[in-house]
Amino acid sequence: MNAPVSPVSRVWSGAGRRVHLQEVGTRDGLQVEERFVPTADKIDLVNRLSAAGLAKIEVTSFVSPKAIPQLRDAEIVLREIERRPGTVYTALVPNARGAERAIESRADELNLVMSASESHNLANLRMTRAQSFAALAQTAALARAAGVRVNVSLSCSFGCPMEGDVPEATVLGWCERFITELRADGVTLCDTTGMAWPTQVAALTAAFRARWPGSELTLHFHNTRGMGLANVLAGIDAGADRFDASFGGIGGCPYAPGATGNVCTEEIAHALALMGYDTGVDLALLLDAARCLPALIGHDIPSQLVKAGRRLDLHPRPADFEAIRGRALGR
Amino acid sequence: MNAPVSPVSRVWSGAGRRVHLQEVGTRDGLQVEERFVPTADKIDLVNRLSAAGLAKIEVTSFVSPKAIPQLRDAEIVLREIERRPGTVYTALVPNARGAERAIESRADELNLVMSASESHNLANLRMTRAQSFAALAQTAALARAAGVRVNVSLSCSFGCPMEGDVPEATVLGWCERFITELRADGVTLCDTTGMAWPTQVAALTAAFRARWPGSELTLHFHNTRGMGLANVLAGIDAGADRFDASFGGIGGCPYAPGATGNVCTEEIAHALALMGYDTGVDLALLLDAARCLPALIGHDIPSQLVKAGRRLDLHPRPADFEAIRGRALGR
C-alpha cells in the first residue's frame, strides 16, 4: 500500500491541537509607555486577560521602581488580581531582591532573564553572561526554596542586534545549563529584536525538542520585520506549543523607533482559531481588553485586528445598494 | 525501507525554489493616495522596481481620469518606463475603452477584474457578476486580437466583507469560466479585504492546482489581520508560486480605516530570501524604491522593514560599552 500523499503540511490545519498563548503586555508593553497606567486599571486589565483565557500572564516586573517607575506598583497588582484556576501568573525578576518581592506577592512563577549574546547582556544587564548566570542561580534557588516555578528567558536567541547571528550551539548550551544546573521548569527563547525567520525557528525548535522532549518551551517573537505569525507556525510545526504575545501589540523595539515589538495576542489567537487550533482564548473578551489600551496609554496601538475586526465582522451594503442593483438589472 | 520521517514541513526551507513576486504598488497603492505623484516620479518608481527584479509590475490603471485622477497619466507612464527584459508590465483595465488605451500604450498584459461576490461586484463595479463577465469577454477579445496577455483578478475570493464566506465552488466556478471561456493566460485570487487564513489558502490553492496544474495562478493577499506572510507560505506549500505585493505596504483597506492593505513587497521578499527561496529580487534596490515613497505621498508607510532594516543591518554597541565591560569584569 502506498502512503497517502499529503500535498500540504499539517501545520495549516490545527485539528484541535492545543496551543498555549501567554500574555506579556502588562509587563513588556506597559513598561515602555511614557504614561503611568493607574494601579486599578492594571488590575482590571489583568483580570480581563484572565477572563479571556490566556494560559499564562506575565503580570508585572519586580525591577527597581527607580529604573522602571511605570511598574512601581508590582506588589499591589500581583496581590490584588483575581486568580483564575489554571492560569499561571508569572513576574519578571532581575535579581534576588526582586525574587523576594515577587515570592511575597504570590507569583506562581519567576521569569529570569539573560542574553545569549555577550554584547547584548553587557549592554542591557551590565554584566557578563557568566555573571548573569551566577545571579540567576541565586534567584532560582530562592524560588525553589519557596516552591515557586522558575522560567528562564534567553534574549537574542535568534540573533543579536549588535553581534548578528548567534550560533545554535550557544543557544542550546545556555538552555542545557538552565535545565540541568538551574533546574528551570521552563525556558523561553526570545527573539528580542525581531531577527528570527521561519527556517531558523523550525530548526532551533526541532533541536530543542530533540534534546529535551519533556521540557516546557516558550517561543517569544517580535513582529519587527513582519514574520511574527509565520514564526509561530514554524515553531508549532517543529513541536512548540507555547507562545508569548502582547495584547494590542504593545511594547516597542528599542533598536527600531516606530517599529512593532511583540506579536499581537489577538492577531495570533484569531489566526490560530481560524486554523482550528485550541488556544482556549475567548477572542471577544481579548479584543475588549485590547480596546481599553488607547485610553490608558494615550496613543493608538499596533493591533491590526482591533482596527479591522474579526474576519466575519461584516460591513453593511451601501445605503443605495438596492438602487444600484435595480439600475444594473434594468440594463 | 521506511520512509524518512521529516519533523517539519518543506515549506520552511525554500531550497532555491522560484517564487515570482509581482508589484502592484504603483497601481493599487498610488490610486488611493490623496496626493498626485508627478508623472516623472511614477516612471522613476517603476524603473526602480524593474531594476529590483520584480517578475511583474502592475504599472497603472486605465480607468477614467475623472474617477481616479491620481492615475490620469497612465499612457505616459506605461510608454516611458524602461522595459527590463523578462519583466511583465501589466495594467488594470476596467472596460473596452481602457483596454484600447492600454494596448496602444504597449501593455504586456491586461488585468481584468470582477468579484466572486454578487454584493461586492454590485457595490464596487455597479454591475451584476453576469454583466461583468460579459464585459470581461469583450475586453479579453480585444487583448487577444492584439496579441496581449490576459489576466483575470477575482476579488473577494477568500470572503466578502458584506456577504461573509464565499463558497469554494463559486470561486472555482468563475476560474473555470475565465480559463475556458475567456482563455485567460492567468488568474489572480484576491483577498480584497484581508479575510483569507492559511487553512483556506492551502485548500483553495490545492483545489485550483488539482484542476488546472499548468495555469498561471497568482495569489493577492492583504495583511489587514496580520496573516499576510502566513498566507503566502500556505499558498507556496499548496503549489502557488506567484504573489502580488505592494512596496512600502502602500494601499489601504476601504473597509477598515487605518488598517493595512496589500502585503508589503520588501517584507515578503526579505522573509522568502532568508528562507532560501529564489525571488530574483535585489532587496537593497527594492528598499531604496520604498524609501522614496514617504516624500512622494506625504506620509509614513506601513512597511516594518523600512523602519527596522534587514535582519543583519546591525546596530553599534553603546558608546560606553568598553567602560561597561571594564566595570563588569572588575567585579
Tab-separated table of C-alpha atoms in Angstrom, chain B residues 98-246:
chain	number	residue	atom	x	y	z
B	98	GLY	CA	-9.396	51.113	-21.032
B	99	ALA	CA	-8.200	48.062	-22.948
B	100	GLU	CA	-7.741	50.098	-26.127
B	101	ARG	CA	-5.717	52.716	-24.253
B	102	ALA	CA	-3.572	50.071	-22.521
B	103	ILE	CA	-2.907	48.172	-25.763
B	104	GLU	CA	-1.927	51.407	-27.531
B	105	SER	CA	0.474	52.110	-24.667
B	106	ARG	CA	2.131	48.709	-25.151
B	107	ALA	CA	0.968	46.887	-22.013
B	108	ASP	CA	2.300	43.311	-21.992
B	109	GLU	CA	-0.822	42.156	-20.209
B	110	LEU	CA	-4.272	43.445	-19.341
B	111	ASN	CA	-5.525	42.731	-15.856
B	112	LEU	CA	-9.336	42.468	-15.763
B	113	VAL	CA	-11.341	42.449	-12.549
B	114	MET	CA	-14.620	41.170	-11.234
B	115	SER	CA	-15.755	39.905	-7.872
B	116	ALA	CA	-16.656	36.436	-6.638
B	117	SER	CA	-19.383	38.037	-4.535
B	118	GLU	CA	-22.540	39.480	-6.115
B	119	SER	CA	-22.837	42.145	-3.414
B	120	HIS	CA	-19.249	43.281	-3.767
B	121	ASN	CA	-19.475	43.282	-7.561
B	122	LEU	CA	-22.601	45.447	-7.449
B	123	ALA	CA	-21.267	47.778	-4.760
B	124	ASN	CA	-17.865	48.148	-6.380
B	125	LEU	CA	-18.485	47.804	-10.123
B	126	ARG	CA	-22.246	48.668	-10.299
B	127	MET	CA	-22.930	45.569	-12.379
B	128	THR	CA	-24.074	42.049	-11.677
B	129	ARG	CA	-21.374	39.413	-11.943
B	130	ALA	CA	-23.003	38.149	-15.153
B	131	GLN	CA	-22.792	41.637	-16.646
B	132	SER	CA	-19.172	41.993	-15.531
B	133	PHE	CA	-18.279	38.664	-17.076
B	134	ALA	CA	-19.839	39.673	-20.409
B	135	ALA	CA	-17.830	42.917	-20.349
B	136	LEU	CA	-14.658	40.993	-19.490
B	137	ALA	CA	-15.252	38.757	-22.512
B	138	GLN	CA	-15.281	41.806	-24.810
B	139	THR	CA	-12.122	43.175	-23.237
B	140	ALA	CA	-10.358	39.835	-23.391
B	141	ALA	CA	-11.215	39.549	-27.091
B	142	LEU	CA	-9.597	42.933	-27.752
B	143	ALA	CA	-6.451	41.833	-25.932
B	144	ARG	CA	-6.243	38.529	-27.769
B	145	ALA	CA	-6.712	40.244	-31.113
B	146	ALA	CA	-3.767	42.487	-30.232
B	147	GLY	CA	-1.608	39.596	-29.032
B	148	VAL	CA	-1.623	40.903	-25.461
B	149	ARG	CA	-1.838	38.593	-22.430
B	150	VAL	CA	-4.983	38.495	-20.297
B	151	ASN	CA	-5.059	38.037	-16.529
B	152	VAL	CA	-8.322	37.983	-14.607
B	153	SER	CA	-8.402	39.036	-10.958
B	154	LEU	CA	-11.245	37.668	-8.868
B	155	SER	CA	-11.952	39.969	-5.931
B	156	CYS	CA	-13.295	38.537	-2.664
B	157	SER	CA	-12.041	35.036	-3.487
B	158	PHE	CA	-11.447	34.431	0.221
B	159	GLY	CA	-14.544	36.138	1.577
B	160	CYS	CA	-16.749	39.175	1.062
B	161	PRO	CA	-16.908	41.970	3.626
B	162	MET	CA	-20.691	42.182	3.117
B	163	GLU	CA	-21.712	38.555	2.462
B	164	GLY	CA	-19.082	36.748	4.534
B	165	ASP	CA	-17.837	33.384	3.302
B	166	VAL	CA	-17.765	32.793	-0.444
B	167	PRO	CA	-18.091	29.081	-1.288
B	168	GLU	CA	-15.002	27.497	-2.826
B	169	ALA	CA	-17.233	26.131	-5.611
B	170	THR	CA	-18.254	29.694	-6.527
B	171	VAL	CA	-14.619	30.784	-6.741
B	172	LEU	CA	-13.570	27.764	-8.778
B	173	GLY	CA	-16.647	28.137	-10.988
B	174	TRP	CA	-15.575	31.639	-12.022
B	175	CYS	CA	-11.977	30.451	-12.514
B	176	GLU	CA	-13.320	27.750	-14.844
B	177	ARG	CA	-15.110	30.371	-16.966
B	178	PHE	CA	-12.039	32.646	-17.039
B	179	ILE	CA	-9.824	29.791	-18.197
B	180	THR	CA	-12.158	28.046	-20.637
B	181	GLU	CA	-14.410	30.852	-21.965
B	182	LEU	CA	-12.098	33.869	-21.732
B	183	ARG	CA	-8.970	31.792	-22.360
B	184	ALA	CA	-7.197	33.842	-19.694
B	185	ASP	CA	-3.438	33.395	-19.506
B	186	GLY	CA	-3.561	33.832	-15.753
B	187	VAL	CA	-5.958	34.086	-12.838
B	188	THR	CA	-5.446	36.026	-9.617
B	189	LEU	CA	-7.333	35.052	-6.475
B	190	CYS	CA	-7.648	38.269	-4.492
B	191	ASP	CA	-8.073	38.578	-0.756
B	192	THR	CA	-9.564	42.004	-1.220
B	193	THR	CA	-10.205	42.851	2.430
B	194	GLY	CA	-7.851	40.541	4.290
B	195	MET	CA	-10.237	37.690	5.097
B	196	ALA	CA	-8.014	34.817	3.963
B	197	TRP	CA	-6.471	32.486	6.516
B	198	PRO	CA	-3.808	29.842	5.912
B	199	THR	CA	-6.016	26.748	6.100
B	200	GLN	CA	-8.347	28.190	3.483
B	201	VAL	CA	-5.468	29.384	1.304
B	202	ALA	CA	-3.885	25.938	1.296
B	203	ALA	CA	-7.209	24.268	0.454
B	204	LEU	CA	-8.223	26.689	-2.308
B	205	THR	CA	-4.748	26.698	-3.855
B	206	ALA	CA	-4.591	22.906	-3.806
B	207	ALA	CA	-8.059	22.692	-5.390
B	208	PHE	CA	-7.082	25.168	-8.119
B	209	ARG	CA	-3.822	23.343	-8.801
B	210	ALA	CA	-5.570	19.964	-8.960
B	211	ARG	CA	-7.911	21.252	-11.690
B	212	TRP	CA	-5.525	23.486	-13.622
B	213	PRO	CA	-1.971	22.283	-12.952
B	214	GLY	CA	-0.494	24.350	-15.781
B	215	SER	CA	-2.397	27.614	-15.405
B	216	GLU	CA	-0.662	30.712	-14.128
B	217	LEU	CA	-2.093	31.357	-10.661
B	218	THR	CA	-1.404	34.482	-8.612
B	219	LEU	CA	-2.416	34.972	-5.001
B	220	HIS	CA	-3.084	38.536	-3.881
B	221	PHE	CA	-3.154	38.966	-0.108
B	222	HIS	CA	-3.773	41.859	2.218
B	223	ASN	CA	-2.189	41.985	5.657
B	224	THR	CA	-5.320	43.515	7.188
B	225	ARG	CA	-5.488	40.991	10.008
B	226	GLY	CA	-1.787	40.166	10.226
B	227	MET	CA	-1.904	36.912	8.235
B	228	GLY	CA	-0.203	38.071	5.028
B	229	LEU	CA	3.104	36.198	5.126
B	230	ALA	CA	1.494	33.099	6.664
B	231	ASN	CA	-0.981	33.061	3.766
B	232	VAL	CA	1.856	33.377	1.251
B	233	LEU	CA	3.597	30.386	2.841
B	234	ALA	CA	0.393	28.327	2.907
B	235	GLY	CA	-0.043	29.160	-0.774
B	236	ILE	CA	3.523	28.090	-1.601
B	237	ASP	CA	3.040	24.855	0.325
B	238	ALA	CA	-0.045	24.070	-1.767
B	239	GLY	CA	1.575	24.839	-5.117
B	240	ALA	CA	1.363	28.597	-5.750
B	241	ASP	CA	4.479	30.429	-6.913
B	242	ARG	CA	3.222	33.937	-7.779
B	243	PHE	CA	2.229	36.603	-5.286
B	244	ASP	CA	1.161	40.195	-5.598
B	245	ALA	CA	2.579	42.661	-3.097
B	246	SER	CA	2.974	46.392	-2.688
